[in-house]
Coordinates of C-alpha atoms in Angstrom, one line a residue:
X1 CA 108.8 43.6 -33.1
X2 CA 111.3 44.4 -35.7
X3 CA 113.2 41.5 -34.8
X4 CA 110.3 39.2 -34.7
X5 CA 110.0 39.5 -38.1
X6 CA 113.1 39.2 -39.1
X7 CA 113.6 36.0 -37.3
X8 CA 110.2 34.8 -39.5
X9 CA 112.0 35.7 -42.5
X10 CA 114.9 33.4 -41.4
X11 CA 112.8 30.6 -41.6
X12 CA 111.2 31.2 -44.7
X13 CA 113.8 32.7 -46.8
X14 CA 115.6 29.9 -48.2
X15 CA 117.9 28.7 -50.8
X16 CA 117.7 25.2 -52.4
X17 CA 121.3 25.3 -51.9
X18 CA 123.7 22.8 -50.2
X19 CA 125.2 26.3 -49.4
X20 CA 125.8 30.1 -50.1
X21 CA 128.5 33.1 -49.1
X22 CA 127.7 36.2 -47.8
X23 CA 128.0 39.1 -50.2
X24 CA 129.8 40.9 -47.3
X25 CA 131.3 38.8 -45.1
X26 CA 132.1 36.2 -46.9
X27 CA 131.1 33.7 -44.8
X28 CA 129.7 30.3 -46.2
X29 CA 126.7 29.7 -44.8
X30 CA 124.9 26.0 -44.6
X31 CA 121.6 25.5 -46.5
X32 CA 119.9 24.7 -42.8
X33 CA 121.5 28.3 -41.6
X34 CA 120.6 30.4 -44.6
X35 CA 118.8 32.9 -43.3
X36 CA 117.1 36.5 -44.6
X37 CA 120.3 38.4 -42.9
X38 CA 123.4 37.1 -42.7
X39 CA 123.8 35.8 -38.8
X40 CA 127.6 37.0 -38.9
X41 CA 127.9 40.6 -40.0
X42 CA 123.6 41.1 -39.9
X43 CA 123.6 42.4 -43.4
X44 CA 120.5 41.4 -46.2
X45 CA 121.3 38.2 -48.1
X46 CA 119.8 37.9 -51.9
X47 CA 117.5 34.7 -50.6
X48 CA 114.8 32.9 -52.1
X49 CA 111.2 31.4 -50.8
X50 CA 109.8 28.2 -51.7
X51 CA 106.4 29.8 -52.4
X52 CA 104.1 32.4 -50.9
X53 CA 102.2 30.5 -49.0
X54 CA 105.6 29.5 -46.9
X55 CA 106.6 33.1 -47.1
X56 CA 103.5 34.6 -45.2
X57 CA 103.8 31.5 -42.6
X58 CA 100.3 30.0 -44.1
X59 CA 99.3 26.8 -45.0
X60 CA 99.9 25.9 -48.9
X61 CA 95.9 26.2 -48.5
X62 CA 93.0 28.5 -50.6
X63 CA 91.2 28.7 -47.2
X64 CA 93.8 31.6 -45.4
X65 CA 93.0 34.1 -43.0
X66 CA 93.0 37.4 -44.6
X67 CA 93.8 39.1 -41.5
X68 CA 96.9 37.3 -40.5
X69 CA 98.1 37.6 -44.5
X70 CA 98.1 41.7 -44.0
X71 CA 99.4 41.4 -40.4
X72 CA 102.4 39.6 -41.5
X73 CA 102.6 41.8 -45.0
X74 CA 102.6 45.0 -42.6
X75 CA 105.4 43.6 -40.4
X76 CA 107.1 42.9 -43.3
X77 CA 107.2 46.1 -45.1
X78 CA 108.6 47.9 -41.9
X79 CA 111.4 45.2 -41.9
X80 CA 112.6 45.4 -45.6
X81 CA 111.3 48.2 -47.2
X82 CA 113.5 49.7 -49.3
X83 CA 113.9 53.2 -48.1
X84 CA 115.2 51.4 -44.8
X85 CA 118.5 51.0 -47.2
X86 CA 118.5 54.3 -49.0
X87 CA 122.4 54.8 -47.3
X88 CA 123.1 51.1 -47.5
X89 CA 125.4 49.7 -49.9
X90 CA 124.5 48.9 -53.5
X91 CA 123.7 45.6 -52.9
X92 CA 121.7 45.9 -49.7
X93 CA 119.7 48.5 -51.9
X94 CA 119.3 45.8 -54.6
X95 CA 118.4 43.0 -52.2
X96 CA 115.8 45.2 -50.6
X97 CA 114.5 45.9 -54.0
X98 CA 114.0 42.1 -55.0
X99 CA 112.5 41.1 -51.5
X100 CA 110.4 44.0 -51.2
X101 CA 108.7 43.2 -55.0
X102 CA 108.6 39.9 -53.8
X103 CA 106.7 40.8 -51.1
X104 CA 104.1 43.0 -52.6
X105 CA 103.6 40.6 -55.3
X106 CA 103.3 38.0 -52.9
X107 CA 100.6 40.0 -50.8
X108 CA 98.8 41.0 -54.3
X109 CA 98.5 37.5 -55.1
X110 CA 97.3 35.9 -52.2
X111 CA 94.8 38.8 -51.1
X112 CA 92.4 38.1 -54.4
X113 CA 90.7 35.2 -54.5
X114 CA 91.1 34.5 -57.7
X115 CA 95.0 34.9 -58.4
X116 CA 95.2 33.2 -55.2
X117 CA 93.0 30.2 -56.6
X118 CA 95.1 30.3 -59.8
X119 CA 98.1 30.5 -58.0
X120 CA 97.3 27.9 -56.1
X121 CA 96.9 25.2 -59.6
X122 CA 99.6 26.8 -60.6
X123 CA 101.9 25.4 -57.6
X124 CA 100.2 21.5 -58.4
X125 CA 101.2 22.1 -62.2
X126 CA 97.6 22.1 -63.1
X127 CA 96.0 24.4 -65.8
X128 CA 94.5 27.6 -64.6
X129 CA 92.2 27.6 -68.1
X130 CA 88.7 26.4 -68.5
X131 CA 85.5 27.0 -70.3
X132 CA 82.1 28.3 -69.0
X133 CA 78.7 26.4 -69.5
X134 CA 76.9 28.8 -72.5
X135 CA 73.8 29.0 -70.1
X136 CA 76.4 30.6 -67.4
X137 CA 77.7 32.9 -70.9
X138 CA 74.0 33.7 -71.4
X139 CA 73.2 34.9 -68.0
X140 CA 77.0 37.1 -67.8
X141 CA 75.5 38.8 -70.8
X142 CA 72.0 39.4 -69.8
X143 CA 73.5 41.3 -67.0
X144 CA 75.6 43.5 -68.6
X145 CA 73.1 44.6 -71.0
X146 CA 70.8 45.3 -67.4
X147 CA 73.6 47.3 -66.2
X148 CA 74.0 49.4 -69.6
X149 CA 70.2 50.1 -69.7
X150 CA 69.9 50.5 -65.4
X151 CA 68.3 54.1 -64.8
X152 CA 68.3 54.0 -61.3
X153 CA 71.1 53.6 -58.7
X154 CA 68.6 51.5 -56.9
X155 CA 68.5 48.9 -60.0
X156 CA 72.4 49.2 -60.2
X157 CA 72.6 48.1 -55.9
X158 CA 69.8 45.6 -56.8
X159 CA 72.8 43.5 -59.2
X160 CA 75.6 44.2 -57.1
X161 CA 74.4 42.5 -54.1
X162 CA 73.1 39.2 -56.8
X163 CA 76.7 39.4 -58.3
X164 CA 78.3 39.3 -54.5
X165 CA 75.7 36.2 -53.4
X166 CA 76.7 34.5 -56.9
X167 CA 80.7 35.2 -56.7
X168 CA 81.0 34.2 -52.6
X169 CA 78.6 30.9 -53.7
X170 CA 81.4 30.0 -56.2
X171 CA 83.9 31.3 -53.5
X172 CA 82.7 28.6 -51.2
X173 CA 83.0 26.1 -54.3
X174 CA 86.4 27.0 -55.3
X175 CA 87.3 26.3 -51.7
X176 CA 86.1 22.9 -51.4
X177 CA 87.8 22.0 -55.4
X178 CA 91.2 23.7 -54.0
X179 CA 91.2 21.4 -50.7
X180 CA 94.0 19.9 -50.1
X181 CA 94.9 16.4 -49.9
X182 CA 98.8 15.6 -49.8
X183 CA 100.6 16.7 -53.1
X184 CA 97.0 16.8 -54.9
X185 CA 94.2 19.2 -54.6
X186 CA 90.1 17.8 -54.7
X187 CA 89.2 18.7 -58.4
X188 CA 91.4 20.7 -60.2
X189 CA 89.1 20.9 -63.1
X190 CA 86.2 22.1 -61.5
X191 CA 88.4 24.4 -59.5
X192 CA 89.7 25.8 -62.8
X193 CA 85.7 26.2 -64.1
X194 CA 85.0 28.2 -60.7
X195 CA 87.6 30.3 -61.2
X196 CA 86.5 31.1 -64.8
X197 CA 83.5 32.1 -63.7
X198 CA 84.6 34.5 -61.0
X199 CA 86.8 36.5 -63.7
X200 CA 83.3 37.2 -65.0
X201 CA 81.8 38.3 -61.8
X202 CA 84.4 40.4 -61.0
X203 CA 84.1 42.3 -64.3
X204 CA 80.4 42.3 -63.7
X205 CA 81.3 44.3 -60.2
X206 CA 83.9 46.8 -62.4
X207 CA 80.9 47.6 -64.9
X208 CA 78.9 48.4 -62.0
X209 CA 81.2 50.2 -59.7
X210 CA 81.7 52.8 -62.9
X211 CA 78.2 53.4 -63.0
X212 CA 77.2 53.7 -59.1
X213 CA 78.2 57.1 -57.5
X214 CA 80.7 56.7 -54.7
X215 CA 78.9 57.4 -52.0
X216 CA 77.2 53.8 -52.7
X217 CA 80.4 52.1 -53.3

């Protein structure tokens, strides 16, 4: 298993490089060879990825599947985690260090919605910034002041399942904006708006989540 995952990581760890020299061995390795280890003396090169999408083996899509992203994040934690290197050389222990941030960052990224939507505009150079319609404004607040004045845990439920039925409608509406058509995505713009508004939903489902006990979590 272990060395399923590092042969992944040898396709998607690569350098923009015509070439690059193992730390260790020395040996100059092509750009179309560059791999995660070094294939000569098997120890862990400093490589790059292109992006996270190529580095979980996903399409550069918003529409991933959650469960292959943590599959692949768990398989690659047991490959490169740094306390695999705690008697390695110093720079095995800093390689590991870089890749497994990397990693986690990676994961932490593409697991939310909406860093994964911004990330996404991000990677077609588009702005991740965009205003709210008032009435949308209007509405954000009129729930917040519900949830301050709620007296029941019943009322508290009541909002959290209209906040979840408004932020997966505008989900589904960031997904169709972020489709992907060659180097462009549908509507930047109103993917940008979408994603604006699900900041505010998600703070609407922190205010509540401090208010509801845990057992209704």
């Amino acid at each position: 298993m272990l060395q399923f995952y590092k042969s992944r990581f040898a396709r998607f760890f690569v350098h923009d490089c015509k070439q690059t020299c193992c730390w260790n061995c020395h040996k100059m390795i092509k750009h179309k060879d560059c791999e995660f280890f070094c294939k000569n003396c098997n120890k862990l090169l400093p490589t790059e990825y292109d992006n996270y999408f190529s580095l979980f083996d996903l399409p550069k899509d918003y529409d991933i599947d959650p469960s292959k992203l943590l599959k692949t994040y768990k398989g690659y934690q047991r490959q490169i985690h740094p306390d695999r290197f705690f008697q390695a050389s110093k720079n095995e222990i800093s390689n590991a260090d870089h890749v497994s941030s990397c990693v986690n960052q990676g994961y932490k990224t593409l697991s939310d919605p909406v860093k994964r939507g911004e990330y996404m505009l991000q990677l077609f150079k588009f702005d991740t910034k965009a205003d709210v319609p008032p009435d949308f404004l209007m509405k954000v607040l009129d729930i917040h002041e519900q949830i301050d004045s709620a007296s029941e845990s019943s009322d508290l439920v009541k909002l959290m399942a209209e906040n979840q039925k408004d932020f997966r409608e505008e989900n589904a509406k960031l997904k169709e904006s972020l489709r992907v058509d060659g180097d462009k995505v549908a509507d930047p713009h109103a993917a940008a708006e979408s994603l604006a508004k699900m900041k505010y939903l998600s703070r609407i489902r922190d205010a509540i989540r401090e208010k509801l006990p845990v057992d209704l979590l």
